Amino acid sequence: MSDSVPRCARSRTLRLTRLCALVARRSIHRLHLRLSLFGGWIWVAAASLIGFEALEILLGAFITAPELLPLALLALAAIWLLRRTLTRRRRRRATPHLSPPDVAGRLNRNDHASP
């Protein structure tokens, strides 16, 4: 037994190596899952913006230049997000006197509390 590394150190190193491999595998799996969900939401956003029939026409037009399809889908998804954000802001401006219920609840509780 001419090993320079003690047995307990080798087992700890092996455990740490396996742990690092598991953490890396889990991180890659989570990243893949998030990217897959993002890709699905891009399709949903594009279809909800222009409708499924128009999306079918759009996809048919990209037969000649399929490399531009991801850019078109991202643009449609960005337009959908922008439209949703603007709609929410418009609704918020239309009713400025309303406050969220949790803020109103905290204010009412503090006003009625005795010192």
CSV table of C-alpha atoms in Angstrom, one decimal:
chain,number,residue,atom,x,y,z
A,1,MET,CA,0.0,0.0,0.0
A,2,SER,CA,2.2,2.8,-1.3
A,3,ASP,CA,-0.7,5.2,-1.8
A,4,SER,CA,0.1,8.7,-0.6
A,5,VAL,CA,-3.6,9.6,-0.1
A,6,PRO,CA,-5.3,8.2,3.0
A,7,ARG,CA,-8.4,6.1,2.5
A,8,CYS,CA,-10.7,8.6,4.3
A,9,ALA,CA,-9.5,11.4,2.0
A,10,ARG,CA,-10.2,9.4,-1.1
A,11,SER,CA,-13.7,8.6,-0.1
A,12,ARG,CA,-14.4,12.3,0.7
A,13,THR,CA,-13.0,13.4,-2.6
A,14,LEU,CA,-15.1,10.8,-4.4
A,15,ARG,CA,-18.2,12.0,-2.5
A,16,LEU,CA,-17.5,15.6,-3.4
A,17,THR,CA,-16.9,14.7,-7.0
A,18,ARG,CA,-20.2,12.8,-7.2
A,19,LEU,CA,-22.0,15.7,-5.4
A,20,CYS,CA,-20.6,18.2,-7.9
A,21,ALA,CA,-21.8,15.9,-10.8
A,22,LEU,CA,-25.3,15.6,-9.3
A,23,VAL,CA,-25.5,19.4,-8.8
A,24,ALA,CA,-24.3,20.0,-12.4
A,25,ARG,CA,-26.8,17.5,-13.8
A,26,ARG,CA,-29.7,19.0,-11.8
A,27,SER,CA,-28.7,22.6,-12.9
A,28,ILE,CA,-28.6,21.5,-16.5
A,29,HIS,CA,-32.0,19.8,-16.2
A,30,ARG,CA,-33.6,22.9,-14.6
A,31,LEU,CA,-32.1,25.1,-17.3
A,32,HIS,CA,-33.5,22.7,-20.0
A,33,LEU,CA,-36.9,22.8,-18.3
A,34,ARG,CA,-37.0,26.6,-18.2
A,35,LEU,CA,-36.0,26.9,-21.8
A,36,SER,CA,-38.6,24.4,-22.9
A,37,LEU,CA,-41.3,26.3,-21.0
A,38,PHE,CA,-40.1,29.6,-22.5
A,39,GLY,CA,-40.3,28.1,-26.0
A,40,GLY,CA,-43.9,26.9,-25.3
A,41,TRP,CA,-44.9,30.3,-24.0
A,42,ILE,CA,-43.5,32.0,-27.1
A,43,TRP,CA,-45.8,29.8,-29.3
A,44,VAL,CA,-48.8,30.6,-27.1
A,45,ALA,CA,-48.1,34.3,-27.1
A,46,ALA,CA,-47.7,34.4,-30.9
A,47,ALA,CA,-50.9,32.4,-31.4
A,48,SER,CA,-52.9,34.5,-29.0
A,49,LEU,CA,-51.7,37.7,-30.6
A,50,ILE,CA,-52.6,36.9,-34.2
A,51,GLY,CA,-54.7,33.7,-33.9
A,52,PHE,CA,-53.9,30.2,-34.8
A,53,GLU,CA,-55.1,30.5,-38.5
A,54,ALA,CA,-52.9,33.5,-39.0
A,55,LEU,CA,-50.0,31.7,-37.3
A,56,GLU,CA,-50.5,28.8,-39.7
A,57,ILE,CA,-50.2,31.3,-42.7
A,58,LEU,CA,-47.2,32.9,-41.1
A,59,LEU,CA,-45.5,29.5,-40.7
A,60,GLY,CA,-46.3,28.6,-44.2
A,61,ALA,CA,-44.6,31.8,-45.4
A,62,PHE,CA,-41.4,30.9,-43.6
A,63,ILE,CA,-40.8,27.8,-45.7
A,64,THR,CA,-38.5,29.8,-47.9
A,65,ALA,CA,-36.5,31.3,-45.0
A,66,PRO,CA,-36.9,29.1,-42.0
A,67,GLU,CA,-33.9,30.7,-40.2
A,68,LEU,CA,-36.0,33.8,-39.6
A,69,LEU,CA,-38.9,32.0,-37.9
A,70,PRO,CA,-37.4,32.2,-34.3
A,71,LEU,CA,-37.0,36.0,-34.8
A,72,ALA,CA,-40.6,36.4,-36.0
A,73,LEU,CA,-41.9,34.3,-33.0
A,74,LEU,CA,-39.8,36.3,-30.6
A,75,ALA,CA,-41.1,39.6,-32.1
A,76,LEU,CA,-44.7,38.4,-31.8
A,77,ALA,CA,-44.1,37.3,-28.2
A,78,ALA,CA,-42.6,40.7,-27.4
A,79,ILE,CA,-45.5,42.5,-29.0
A,80,TRP,CA,-47.9,40.4,-26.9
A,81,LEU,CA,-46.1,41.2,-23.7
A,82,LEU,CA,-46.0,44.9,-24.5
A,83,ARG,CA,-49.7,44.9,-25.3
A,84,ARG,CA,-50.5,43.1,-22.1
A,85,THR,CA,-48.4,45.5,-20.1
A,86,LEU,CA,-50.0,48.6,-21.7
A,87,THR,CA,-53.5,47.2,-21.0
A,88,ARG,CA,-52.6,46.7,-17.3
A,89,ARG,CA,-51.2,50.2,-17.0
A,90,ARG,CA,-54.3,51.7,-18.7
A,91,ARG,CA,-56.6,49.9,-16.3
A,92,ARG,CA,-54.5,51.0,-13.4
A,93,ARG,CA,-54.7,54.6,-14.5
A,94,ALA,CA,-58.4,54.4,-15.0
A,95,THR,CA,-59.0,53.5,-11.3
A,96,PRO,CA,-56.4,55.4,-9.3
A,97,HIS,CA,-58.5,55.6,-6.2
A,98,LEU,CA,-58.4,51.9,-5.6
A,99,SER,CA,-55.6,50.5,-3.6
A,100,PRO,CA,-54.5,46.9,-3.2
A,101,PRO,CA,-56.4,45.1,-0.4
A,102,ASP,CA,-53.3,44.2,1.6
A,103,VAL,CA,-52.2,47.9,1.7
A,104,ALA,CA,-55.6,49.1,2.7
A,105,GLY,CA,-55.9,46.3,5.4
A,106,ARG,CA,-52.5,47.3,6.9
A,107,LEU,CA,-53.5,51.0,6.9
A,108,ASN,CA,-56.8,50.3,8.6
A,109,ARG,CA,-55.2,48.0,11.2
A,110,ASN,CA,-52.6,50.7,12.1
A,111,ASP,CA,-55.1,53.4,12.4
A,112,HIS,CA,-57.3,51.5,14.9
A,113,ALA,CA,-54.4,50.2,17.0
A,114,SER,CA,-54.1,51.6,20.5
A,115,PRO,CA,-50.7,52.9,21.7
